[in-house]
GROMACS .gro file of C-alpha atoms in nm:
model
  473
    1MET     CA    1  -2.629  -2.516   1.093
    2ILE     CA    2  -2.371  -2.237   1.121
    3ARG     CA    3  -2.065  -2.353   1.314
    4HIS     CA    4  -1.761  -2.175   1.450
    5VAL     CA    5  -1.491  -2.082   1.200
    6LYS     CA    6  -1.224  -2.348   1.165
    7GLY     CA    7  -0.927  -2.269   1.385
    8SER     CA    8  -1.129  -2.081   1.649
    9VAL     CA    9  -1.269  -2.213   1.977
   10ASP     CA   10  -1.536  -2.125   2.233
   11LEU     CA   11  -1.427  -2.101   2.597
   12SER     CA   12  -1.640  -2.102   2.909
   13GLY     CA   13  -1.647  -2.224   3.266
   14ARG     CA   14  -1.331  -2.365   3.417
   15GLU     CA   15  -1.139  -2.361   3.087
   16LEU     CA   16  -1.197  -1.988   3.048
   17ALA     CA   17  -1.120  -1.928   3.416
   18GLU     CA   18  -0.786  -2.107   3.378
   19ARG     CA   19  -0.700  -1.895   3.074
   20ARG     CA   20  -0.780  -1.577   3.265
   21THR     CA   21  -0.574  -1.700   3.562
   22VAL     CA   22  -0.269  -1.768   3.342
   23GLU     CA   23  -0.308  -1.427   3.179
   24GLY     CA   24  -0.340  -1.257   3.519
   25LEU     CA   25  -0.038  -1.434   3.672
   26LEU     CA   26   0.187  -1.353   3.378
   27GLY     CA   27   0.057  -0.997   3.349
   28ARG     CA   28   0.133  -0.923   3.715
   29TYR     CA   29   0.474  -1.088   3.683
   30LEU     CA   30   0.568  -0.868   3.384
   31ALA     CA   31   0.430  -0.558   3.557
   32LEU     CA   32   0.664  -0.622   3.851
   33HIS     CA   33   0.954  -0.599   3.604
   34GLY     CA   34   0.847  -0.252   3.494
   35TYR     CA   35   0.652  -0.339   3.177
   36GLN     CA   36   0.354  -0.107   3.126
   37GLU     CA   37   0.035  -0.245   2.972
   38VAL     CA   38  -0.067  -0.115   2.627
   39SER     CA   39  -0.339  -0.206   2.378
   40THR     CA   40  -0.344  -0.177   1.998
   41PRO     CA   41  -0.623  -0.226   1.739
   42VAL     CA   42  -0.701  -0.573   1.605
   43LEU     CA   43  -0.731  -0.422   1.255
   44GLU     CA   44  -0.429  -0.253   1.092
   45ASP     CA   45  -0.313  -0.127   0.753
   46THR     CA   46  -0.192  -0.434   0.559
   47ASP     CA   47   0.133  -0.260   0.461
   48LEU     CA   48   0.230  -0.246   0.828
   49PHE     CA   49   0.281  -0.622   0.824
   50LEU     CA   50   0.411  -0.654   0.467
   51ARG     CA   51   0.699  -0.406   0.499
   52LYS     CA   52   0.933  -0.640   0.681
   53SER     CA   53   0.753  -0.954   0.802
   54GLY     CA   54   0.832  -1.145   0.482
   55GLY     CA   55   0.638  -1.347   0.227
   56ALA     CA   56   0.576  -1.639   0.462
   57MET     CA   57   0.377  -1.416   0.697
   58ALA     CA   58   0.194  -1.244   0.410
   59ALA     CA   59   0.060  -1.580   0.290
   60ARG     CA   60  -0.094  -1.648   0.633
   61MET     CA   61  -0.268  -1.314   0.694
   62TYR     CA   62  -0.642  -1.246   0.699
   63SER     CA   63  -0.660  -0.942   0.468
   64PHE     CA   64  -0.937  -0.760   0.283
   65VAL     CA   65  -1.037  -0.423   0.132
   66ASP     CA   66  -1.273  -0.224   0.356
   67GLN     CA   67  -1.558   0.009   0.252
   68GLY     CA   68  -1.311   0.296   0.226
   69ARG     CA   69  -1.109   0.091  -0.028
   70ARG     CA   70  -0.823   0.054   0.220
   71ARG     CA   71  -0.624  -0.270   0.239
   72VAL     CA   72  -0.648  -0.384   0.601
   73SER     CA   73  -0.560  -0.702   0.792
   74LEU     CA   74  -0.637  -0.870   1.121
   75ARG     CA   75  -0.310  -0.850   1.311
   76PRO     CA   76  -0.099  -1.168   1.276
   77GLU     CA   77   0.132  -1.053   1.560
   78PHE     CA   78   0.183  -0.756   1.792
   79THR     CA   79   0.537  -0.635   1.726
   80ALA     CA   80   0.469  -0.427   1.415
   81SER     CA   81   0.160  -0.273   1.580
   82LEU     CA   82   0.357  -0.180   1.892
   83MET     CA   83   0.632  -0.020   1.686
   84ARG     CA   84   0.372   0.178   1.491
   85SER     CA   85   0.222   0.295   1.820
   86TYR     CA   86   0.567   0.397   1.948
   87LEU     CA   87   0.639   0.592   1.629
   88GLU     CA   88   0.298   0.761   1.630
   89ALA     CA   89   0.326   0.886   1.989
   90GLU     CA   90   0.230   1.256   2.011
   91SER     CA   91   0.559   1.338   2.181
   92PRO     CA   92   0.886   1.142   2.180
   93LEU     CA   93   0.889   0.871   2.447
   94ALA     CA   94   1.182   0.852   2.686
   95LEU     CA   95   1.390   0.544   2.611
   96PRO     CA   96   1.399   0.266   2.698
   97VAL     CA   97   1.028   0.188   2.664
   98ARG     CA   98   0.901  -0.129   2.834
   99TRP     CA   99   0.557  -0.241   2.715
  100ARG     CA  100   0.345  -0.551   2.771
  101TYR     CA  101   0.033  -0.661   2.587
  102ALA     CA  102  -0.223  -0.940   2.555
  103GLY     CA  103  -0.487  -1.021   2.297
  104PRO     CA  104  -0.587  -1.230   1.994
  105VAL     CA  105  -0.388  -1.264   1.672
  106PHE     CA  106  -0.498  -1.431   1.349
  107ARG     CA  107  -0.294  -1.654   1.118
  108TYR     CA  108  -0.414  -1.895   0.851
  109GLU     CA  109  -0.204  -2.188   0.968
  110GLN     CA  110  -0.211  -2.540   0.823
  111ILE     CA  111   0.023  -2.721   1.061
  112PRO     CA  112  -0.049  -3.082   1.172
  113GLY     CA  113  -0.136  -3.088   1.541
  114HIS     CA  114  -0.187  -2.712   1.542
  115PRO     CA  115  -0.565  -2.648   1.508
  116TYR     CA  116  -0.563  -2.276   1.590
  117ARG     CA  117  -0.599  -1.983   1.351
  118GLN     CA  118  -0.707  -1.742   1.621
  119LEU     CA  119  -0.455  -1.749   1.904
  120THR     CA  120  -0.391  -1.540   2.213
  121GLN     CA  121  -0.053  -1.375   2.258
  122LEU     CA  122   0.084  -1.220   2.576
  123GLY     CA  123   0.425  -1.060   2.563
  124VAL     CA  124   0.659  -0.763   2.592
  125GLU     CA  125   0.857  -0.520   2.380
  126LEU     CA  126   1.173  -0.348   2.502
  127ILE     CA  127   1.243  -0.046   2.279
  128GLY     CA  128   1.564   0.155   2.297
  129SER     CA  129   1.804  -0.094   2.460
  130SER     CA  130   2.083  -0.288   2.293
  131GLY     CA  131   2.352  -0.532   2.397
  132PRO     CA  132   2.363  -0.876   2.557
  133ARG     CA  133   2.215  -0.764   2.891
  134ALA     CA  134   1.902  -0.630   2.721
  135ASP     CA  135   1.876  -0.953   2.522
  136ALA     CA  136   1.920  -1.157   2.840
  137GLU     CA  137   1.653  -0.955   3.024
  138VAL     CA  138   1.390  -1.043   2.765
  139VAL     CA  139   1.490  -1.411   2.739
  140SER     CA  140   1.498  -1.433   3.119
  141LEU     CA  141   1.151  -1.281   3.149
  142ALA     CA  142   1.010  -1.547   2.919
  143TRP     CA  143   1.196  -1.832   3.090
  144HIS     CA  144   1.124  -1.742   3.452
  145GLY     CA  145   0.763  -1.652   3.371
  146LEU     CA  146   0.696  -2.020   3.304
  147ALA     CA  147   0.821  -2.102   3.653
  148LYS     CA  148   0.541  -1.879   3.787
  149LEU     CA  149   0.297  -2.125   3.629
  150GLY     CA  150   0.480  -2.426   3.773
  151LEU     CA  151   0.591  -2.560   3.434
  152ALA     CA  152   0.899  -2.780   3.460
  153GLY     CA  153   0.938  -2.949   3.120
  154ALA     CA  154   1.039  -2.644   2.915
  155ARG     CA  155   1.363  -2.605   2.720
  156LEU     CA  156   1.524  -2.288   2.587
  157VAL     CA  157   1.640  -2.282   2.224
  158LEU     CA  158   1.865  -1.987   2.139
  159GLY     CA  159   1.975  -1.863   1.798
  160HIS     CA  160   2.128  -1.551   1.645
  161VAL     CA  161   2.013  -1.423   1.305
  162GLY     CA  162   2.273  -1.147   1.327
  163VAL     CA  163   2.556  -1.401   1.310
  164VAL     CA  164   2.406  -1.563   1.000
  165GLN     CA  165   2.345  -1.223   0.839
  166THR     CA  166   2.702  -1.112   0.903
  167PHE     CA  167   2.849  -1.432   0.760
  168LEU     CA  168   2.638  -1.398   0.443
  169GLU     CA  169   2.724  -1.030   0.411
  170ASP     CA  170   3.096  -1.110   0.441
  171MET     CA  171   3.045  -1.350   0.149
  172GLY     CA  172   2.950  -1.048  -0.062
  173LEU     CA  173   2.582  -1.140  -0.100
  174SER     CA  174   2.321  -0.868  -0.151
  175GLU     CA  175   2.052  -0.784   0.103
  176ARG     CA  176   1.792  -0.956  -0.114
  177ALA     CA  177   2.000  -1.274  -0.139
  178ARG     CA  178   2.062  -1.275   0.237
  179ALA     CA  179   1.688  -1.245   0.306
  180SER     CA  180   1.618  -1.531   0.067
  181LEU     CA  181   1.879  -1.754   0.231
  182LEU     CA  182   1.743  -1.677   0.579
  183GLN     CA  183   1.400  -1.787   0.458
  184THR     CA  184   1.561  -2.103   0.322
  185LEU     CA  185   1.716  -2.159   0.666
  186ALA     CA  186   1.368  -2.136   0.825
  187ASP     CA  187   1.222  -2.369   0.560
  188LEU     CA  188   1.498  -2.624   0.619
  189ARG     CA  189   1.423  -2.621   0.988
  190ARG     CA  190   1.047  -2.670   0.928
  191GLY     CA  191   1.121  -2.954   0.685
  192SER     CA  192   0.936  -2.784   0.400
  193THR     CA  193   1.240  -2.802   0.172
  194THR     CA  194   1.575  -2.978   0.138
  195LEU     CA  195   1.924  -2.854   0.066
  196GLU     CA  196   1.929  -3.058  -0.255
  197ALA     CA  197   1.606  -2.895  -0.377
  198GLU     CA  198   1.740  -2.547  -0.304
  199ARG     CA  199   2.068  -2.621  -0.482
  200ALA     CA  200   1.872  -2.737  -0.786
  201LYS     CA  201   1.676  -2.410  -0.790
  202VAL     CA  202   1.997  -2.206  -0.792
  203GLU     CA  203   2.163  -2.422  -1.057
  204GLU     CA  204   1.859  -2.414  -1.285
  205ALA     CA  205   1.793  -2.042  -1.249
  206THR     CA  206   1.892  -1.819  -1.539
  207PRO     CA  207   2.112  -1.542  -1.398
  208LEU     CA  208   2.019  -1.184  -1.472
  209PRO     CA  209   2.240  -1.039  -1.744
  210ASP     CA  210   2.515  -0.812  -1.625
  211MET     CA  211   2.459  -0.443  -1.688
  212PRO     CA  212   2.629  -0.361  -2.018
  213LYS     CA  213   2.967  -0.201  -2.001
  214ASN     CA  214   2.958   0.164  -2.099
  215GLY     CA  215   2.580   0.157  -2.045
  216VAL     CA  216   2.378   0.452  -1.916
  217TRP     CA  217   2.454   0.374  -1.553
  218GLU     CA  218   2.828   0.333  -1.604
  219ALA     CA  219   2.842   0.643  -1.826
  220ALA     CA  220   2.666   0.850  -1.560
  221VAL     CA  221   2.902   0.731  -1.286
  222GLU     CA  222   3.207   0.793  -1.506
  223SER     CA  223   3.089   1.145  -1.591
  224LEU     CA  224   2.950   1.263  -1.257
  225GLY     CA  225   3.104   1.030  -1.004
  226GLU     CA  226   2.897   0.834  -0.753
  227GLU     CA  227   2.827   1.136  -0.533
  228GLY     CA  228   2.710   1.335  -0.834
  229VAL     CA  229   2.478   1.053  -0.942
  230LYS     CA  230   2.337   1.034  -0.589
  231ALA     CA  231   2.263   1.406  -0.588
  232LEU     CA  232   2.099   1.382  -0.931
  233VAL     CA  233   1.873   1.090  -0.835
  234VAL     CA  234   1.771   1.258  -0.505
  235GLU     CA  235   1.673   1.568  -0.700
  236LEU     CA  236   1.475   1.359  -0.947
  237LEU     CA  237   1.294   1.176  -0.665
  238SER     CA  238   1.201   1.504  -0.499
  239GLY     CA  239   1.084   1.653  -0.828
  240LEU     CA  240   0.864   1.354  -0.895
  241GLY     CA  241   0.711   1.383  -0.548
  242ALA     CA  242   0.815   1.033  -0.450
  243ARG     CA  243   0.625   0.937  -0.139
  244ASP     CA  244   0.919   0.768   0.037
  245THR     CA  245   1.130   1.085   0.034
  246ALA     CA  246   0.894   1.246   0.284
  247THR     CA  247   0.960   0.984   0.546
  248ARG     CA  248   1.300   0.838   0.460
  249ASP     CA  249   1.644   0.975   0.390
  250SER     CA  250   1.664   1.001   0.010
  251SER     CA  251   2.042   0.955   0.007
  252ALA     CA  252   1.999   0.627   0.196
  253ILE     CA  253   1.750   0.509  -0.068
  254VAL     CA  254   1.994   0.595  -0.345
  255SER     CA  255   2.286   0.429  -0.164
  256ARG     CA  256   2.094   0.104  -0.135
  257PHE     CA  257   1.992   0.131  -0.502
  258MET     CA  258   2.354   0.177  -0.610
  259GLN     CA  259   2.463  -0.116  -0.396
  260ARG     CA  260   2.208  -0.332  -0.575
  261GLN     CA  261   2.344  -0.216  -0.909
  262ARG     CA  262   2.691  -0.329  -0.802
  263ALA     CA  263   2.575  -0.653  -0.636
  264ALA     CA  264   2.715  -0.972  -0.781
  265ASP     CA  265   2.482  -1.251  -0.669
  266THR     CA  266   2.633  -1.501  -0.908
  267PRO     CA  267   2.516  -1.863  -0.899
  268GLU     CA  268   2.854  -1.964  -0.757
  269ARG     CA  269   2.826  -1.716  -0.472
  270LEU     CA  270   2.465  -1.813  -0.402
  271LEU     CA  271   2.566  -2.179  -0.384
  272GLN     CA  272   2.842  -2.089  -0.136
  273GLY     CA  273   2.584  -1.909   0.076
  274LEU     CA  274   2.349  -2.207   0.049
  275ASP     CA  275   2.626  -2.442   0.162
  276LEU     CA  276   2.688  -2.220   0.464
  277VAL     CA  277   2.315  -2.217   0.549
  278GLY     CA  278   2.305  -2.595   0.514
  279GLU     CA  279   2.588  -2.635   0.764
  280LEU     CA  280   2.441  -2.381   1.008
  281HIS     CA  281   2.111  -2.569   0.991
  282LEU     CA  282   2.285  -2.868   1.153
  283LEU     CA  283   2.461  -2.673   1.431
  284ARG     CA  284   2.268  -2.722   1.754
  285GLY     CA  285   2.341  -2.846   2.102
  286GLY     CA  286   2.519  -2.717   2.412
  287PRO     CA  287   2.648  -2.358   2.370
  288GLY     CA  288   3.014  -2.447   2.424
  289GLY     CA  289   3.025  -2.724   2.165
  290VAL     CA  290   2.821  -2.534   1.906
  291LEU     CA  291   3.039  -2.225   1.936
  292ARG     CA  292   3.351  -2.435   1.879
  293GLN     CA  293   3.195  -2.597   1.571
  294ALA     CA  294   3.078  -2.256   1.444
  295GLY     CA  295   3.432  -2.121   1.477
  296LYS     CA  296   3.563  -2.408   1.262
  297LEU     CA  297   3.282  -2.351   1.010
  298ALA     CA  298   3.379  -1.984   0.979
  299GLU     CA  299   3.739  -2.082   0.924
  300ARG     CA  300   3.643  -2.327   0.646
  301HIS     CA  301   3.449  -2.054   0.466
  302ASN     CA  302   3.722  -1.791   0.523
  303LEU     CA  303   3.488  -1.586   0.743
  304PRO     CA  304   3.578  -1.391   1.060
  305SER     CA  305   3.473  -1.553   1.385
  306GLU     CA  306   3.413  -1.220   1.565
  307PRO     CA  307   3.032  -1.234   1.517
  308LEU     CA  308   3.023  -1.537   1.748
  309THR     CA  309   3.143  -1.314   2.035
  310ALA     CA  310   2.789  -1.172   2.063
  311VAL     CA  311   2.653  -1.521   2.126
  312ARG     CA  312   2.916  -1.595   2.393
  313ARG     CA  313   2.832  -1.271   2.575
  314LEU     CA  314   2.461  -1.349   2.559
  315VAL     CA  315   2.511  -1.692   2.714
  316GLU     CA  316   2.718  -1.530   2.992
  317SER     CA  317   2.443  -1.270   3.054
  318LEU     CA  318   2.181  -1.546   3.073
  319ARG     CA  319   2.391  -1.709   3.343
  320GLU     CA  320   2.379  -1.380   3.537
  321GLN     CA  321   1.998  -1.392   3.502
  322GLY     CA  322   1.990  -1.731   3.671
  323ILE     CA  323   1.957  -1.949   3.359
  324ASP     CA  324   2.196  -2.242   3.373
  325GLU     CA  325   2.387  -2.308   3.051
  326GLU     CA  326   2.274  -2.671   3.074
  327LYS     CA  327   1.916  -2.550   3.016
  328VAL     CA  328   2.016  -2.376   2.691
  329GLU     CA  329   2.025  -2.536   2.346
  330LEU     CA  330   2.218  -2.319   2.100
  331ASP     CA  331   2.074  -2.353   1.748
  332LEU     CA  332   2.241  -2.135   1.483
  333GLY     CA  333   1.986  -2.260   1.230
  334LEU     CA  334   1.696  -2.100   1.419
  335ALA     CA  335   1.549  -1.826   1.198
  336ARG     CA  336   1.181  -1.820   1.311
  337GLY     CA  337   1.056  -1.736   0.959
  338ILE     CA  338   0.991  -1.363   1.021
  339ALA     CA  339   1.211  -1.135   0.813
  340TYR     CA  340   1.244  -0.843   1.054
  341TYR     CA  341   1.473  -1.020   1.305
  342THR     CA  342   1.827  -0.883   1.305
  343GLY     CA  343   1.998  -1.038   1.608
  344MET     CA  344   1.925  -1.280   1.887
  345VAL     CA  345   1.620  -1.507   1.841
  346PHE     CA  346   1.482  -1.769   2.077
  347GLU     CA  347   1.200  -2.013   2.143
  348ILE     CA  348   1.090  -2.201   2.453
  349ARG     CA  349   0.952  -2.545   2.375
  350HIS     CA  350   0.793  -2.821   2.580
  351ASP     CA  351   0.861  -3.192   2.538
  352GLY     CA  352   0.502  -3.276   2.631
  353LEU     CA  353   0.362  -3.107   2.320
  354GLY     CA  354   0.575  -3.294   2.066
  355GLY     CA  355   0.734  -3.141   1.759
  356ASP     CA  356   0.887  -2.795   1.760
  357LEU     CA  357   0.581  -2.576   1.827
  358PRO     CA  358   0.701  -2.317   2.081
  359LEU     CA  359   0.530  -2.205   2.400
  360CYS     CA  360   0.678  -1.864   2.327
  361GLY     CA  361   0.935  -1.700   2.107
  362GLY     CA  362   1.090  -1.371   2.009
  363GLY     CA  363   1.409  -1.187   1.931
  364ARG     CA  364   1.577  -0.861   1.832
  365TYR     CA  365   1.455  -0.648   1.540
  366ASP     CA  366   1.668  -0.332   1.530
  367GLY     CA  367   1.583  -0.256   1.166
  368LEU     CA  368   1.203  -0.251   1.194
  369VAL     CA  369   1.163   0.127   1.241
  370ARG     CA  370   1.356   0.195   0.921
  371ALA     CA  371   1.164  -0.080   0.740
  372LEU     CA  372   0.837   0.088   0.833
  373GLY     CA  373   0.957   0.405   0.663
  374TRP     CA  374   0.985   0.626   0.971
  375GLY     CA  375   1.352   0.715   0.953
  376SER     CA  376   1.694   0.639   0.817
  377ARG     CA  377   1.841   0.507   1.142
  378ASP     CA  378   1.779   0.185   1.332
  379VAL     CA  379   1.613   0.188   1.675
  380PRO     CA  380   1.724  -0.102   1.897
  381ALA     CA  381   1.426  -0.314   2.001
  382LEU     CA  382   1.337  -0.668   2.097
  383GLY     CA  383   1.055  -0.868   2.251
  384PHE     CA  384   0.877  -1.200   2.286
  385ALA     CA  385   0.525  -1.343   2.305
  386TYR     CA  386   0.369  -1.639   2.486
  387TRP     CA  387   0.104  -1.845   2.306
  388LEU     CA  388  -0.159  -1.891   2.579
  389GLU     CA  389  -0.328  -2.186   2.406
  390ARG     CA  390  -0.002  -2.378   2.403
  391LEU     CA  391   0.069  -2.286   2.765
  392GLY     CA  392  -0.266  -2.443   2.852
  393GLU     CA  393  -0.174  -2.760   2.662
  394ALA     CA  394   0.164  -2.778   2.840
  395LEU     CA  395  -0.001  -2.738   3.181
  396THR     CA  396  -0.241  -3.021   3.093
  397ALA     CA  397   0.049  -3.239   2.973
  398GLU     CA  398   0.220  -3.194   3.311
  399GLY     CA  399  -0.105  -3.248   3.501
  400ARG     CA  400  -0.080  -2.901   3.655
  401GLN     CA  401  -0.370  -2.673   3.747
  402VAL     CA  402  -0.340  -2.299   3.791
  403LEU     CA  403  -0.678  -2.280   3.966
  404GLU     CA  404  -0.716  -2.393   4.325
  405PRO     CA  405  -0.998  -2.645   4.388
  406GLU     CA  406  -1.318  -2.453   4.452
  407ASP     CA  407  -1.436  -2.426   4.811
  408ALA     CA  408  -1.756  -2.619   4.865
  409THR     CA  409  -1.910  -2.300   5.007
  410GLY     CA  410  -1.775  -2.085   4.722
  411THR     CA  411  -2.099  -2.104   4.520
  412VAL     CA  412  -2.447  -2.124   4.669
  413LEU     CA  413  -2.786  -2.189   4.510
  414ILE     CA  414  -3.069  -2.019   4.698
  415THR     CA  415  -3.419  -2.154   4.646
  416PRO     CA  416  -3.717  -1.952   4.777
  417SER     CA  417  -3.985  -2.134   4.972
  418GLY     CA  418  -4.332  -2.033   4.855
  419ASP     CA  419  -4.350  -1.655   4.801
  420ALA     CA  420  -4.014  -1.587   4.965
  421TYR     CA  421  -3.842  -1.466   4.646
  422ALA     CA  422  -3.777  -1.113   4.781
  423ALA     CA  423  -3.631  -1.259   5.101
  424ALA     CA  424  -3.411  -1.492   4.893
  425LEU     CA  425  -3.276  -1.191   4.700
  426THR     CA  426  -3.188  -1.021   5.030
  427VAL     CA  427  -2.998  -1.329   5.150
  428ALA     CA  428  -2.815  -1.349   4.814
  429ARG     CA  429  -2.699  -0.986   4.845
  430GLN     CA  430  -2.570  -1.053   5.196
  431LEU     CA  431  -2.373  -1.357   5.080
  432ARG     CA  432  -2.221  -1.166   4.786
  433GLU     CA  433  -2.106  -0.889   5.020
  434LYS     CA  434  -1.911  -1.161   5.203
  435GLY     CA  435  -1.744  -1.263   4.877
  436LEU     CA  436  -1.954  -1.571   4.800
  437ALA     CA  437  -2.112  -1.638   4.460
  438ALA     CA  438  -2.489  -1.681   4.502
  439HIS     CA  439  -2.747  -1.795   4.245
  440VAL     CA  440  -3.118  -1.746   4.316
  441ASP     CA  441  -3.360  -1.996   4.163
  442VAL     CA  442  -3.603  -1.806   3.938
  443GLU     CA  443  -3.801  -2.111   3.825
  444GLY     CA  444  -3.999  -2.161   4.147
  445ARG     CA  445  -3.891  -2.525   4.166
  446PRO     CA  446  -3.926  -2.740   4.475
  447LEU     CA  447  -3.617  -2.796   4.687
  448SER     CA  448  -3.554  -3.147   4.551
  449GLU     CA  449  -3.536  -3.018   4.190
  450SER     CA  450  -3.311  -2.730   4.297
  451ILE     CA  451  -3.072  -2.981   4.452
  452ASP     CA  452  -3.066  -3.182   4.128
  453SER     CA  453  -2.998  -2.861   3.931
  454ALA     CA  454  -2.716  -2.765   4.167
  455GLN     CA  455  -2.549  -3.102   4.123
  456ALA     CA  456  -2.574  -3.074   3.743
  457HIS     CA  457  -2.397  -2.736   3.757
  458GLY     CA  458  -2.129  -2.838   4.007
  459ILE     CA  459  -2.278  -2.625   4.287
  460GLN     CA  460  -2.216  -2.802   4.615
  461LYS     CA  461  -2.433  -2.596   4.854
  462VAL     CA  462  -2.809  -2.530   4.840
  463ILE     CA  463  -3.006  -2.329   5.093
  464GLU     CA  464  -3.378  -2.264   5.120
  465VAL     CA  465  -3.516  -1.927   5.238
  466ASN     CA  466  -3.869  -1.876   5.378
  467ALA     CA  467  -4.078  -1.561   5.366
  468ALA     CA  468  -3.942  -1.441   5.698
  469GLY     CA  469  -3.590  -1.449   5.559
  470ALA     CA  470  -3.491  -1.750   5.765
  471VAL     CA  471  -3.232  -1.979   5.609
  472ILE     CA  472  -3.310  -2.351   5.604
  473GLU     CA  473  -2.994  -2.541   5.496
   0.00000   0.00000   0.00000
């Protein structure tokens, strides 16, 4: 017997109606805040998700090669697809762009208590706005949207990848090392690794040999200067027809390459970065207390505390949006495991679900446009997504229903008496015009069997119609 694919579910009846109701309530709520509905394909070029989502996401994607020998994937999330759609617009869109979406996503998850591999996301993207007020608008949308469903047991967890990135950058670590340490931060939070295990990896790793003094690279820089080398490499890239030079600023490519040549990710420096990540992993609680501890942490590591100002301003902007600071848990170890985040990140969790699986989550990803190869400059953008399956579980945990109890007269079963089928159809049409759902018995059963059938299907009203069109209730 062929069964449904593991991680997918069938919905019907009241369960499906509740899902549609939740989707409708949230969709109308977001529309009232100026977010226009958009739709993107379920199937996308695999590279769209690999460019900046990170290895953790790549390992969970449903990917294959189609008949045209193209590598394609079922979308694991909407953000990259929405940014592709924005970039592919026939004419430049006036900023800011406010979009909302809803639909299925696919991830090969193996998380205890998380049976889904096809899930339904509903969310927004705000493209072209930066600063704490834009961040607060998106967080506030997610938070107050849950109030529209009557959920009371939610809690807001707020982080800031930008602060972590800045601290690691000030330590002199390369972009690659920073990305690796952010992934370690996410793994520490999920419990899939320990600080001791990560330290052992760094200590056991054989460092790459330094580039030889007076080697080709050094000789070229000494002879031509860095600007001369940049010009030479750009010319070589263009002459070779390098694909990236058509869509990205060649000088920016070369600059990043030269930075990597000069990078000094020594084991000692990596261990310092790991120690910082280990301490940040433990910083969570009320915003005031966490910010004070983070300031002391920065001082211990000889780092500037200015990056923390962005977090303070965000908390203040959330207060302006009607979110009490007591409802906010600041967690500087929150990384969310997706590599494209560059600033604020957040999740909303529910105590009734257990663990740390979020009802929704999101953040800022200003570098995604450049990562997708569509330019040399960042475009400010951020967004979030609800997981509708988890919202349904949270509503159940709180004993809340989003559907009103059905009216006993809301659905009617009409049974024809004798040869009164045509008359029964006429009565059914009249009832539907009045907004009532009407089923007509097509089996020719006696009234007693029709009543039994109605009870089995939860239909509380049965009427009998004779050939003259008279209703016998």
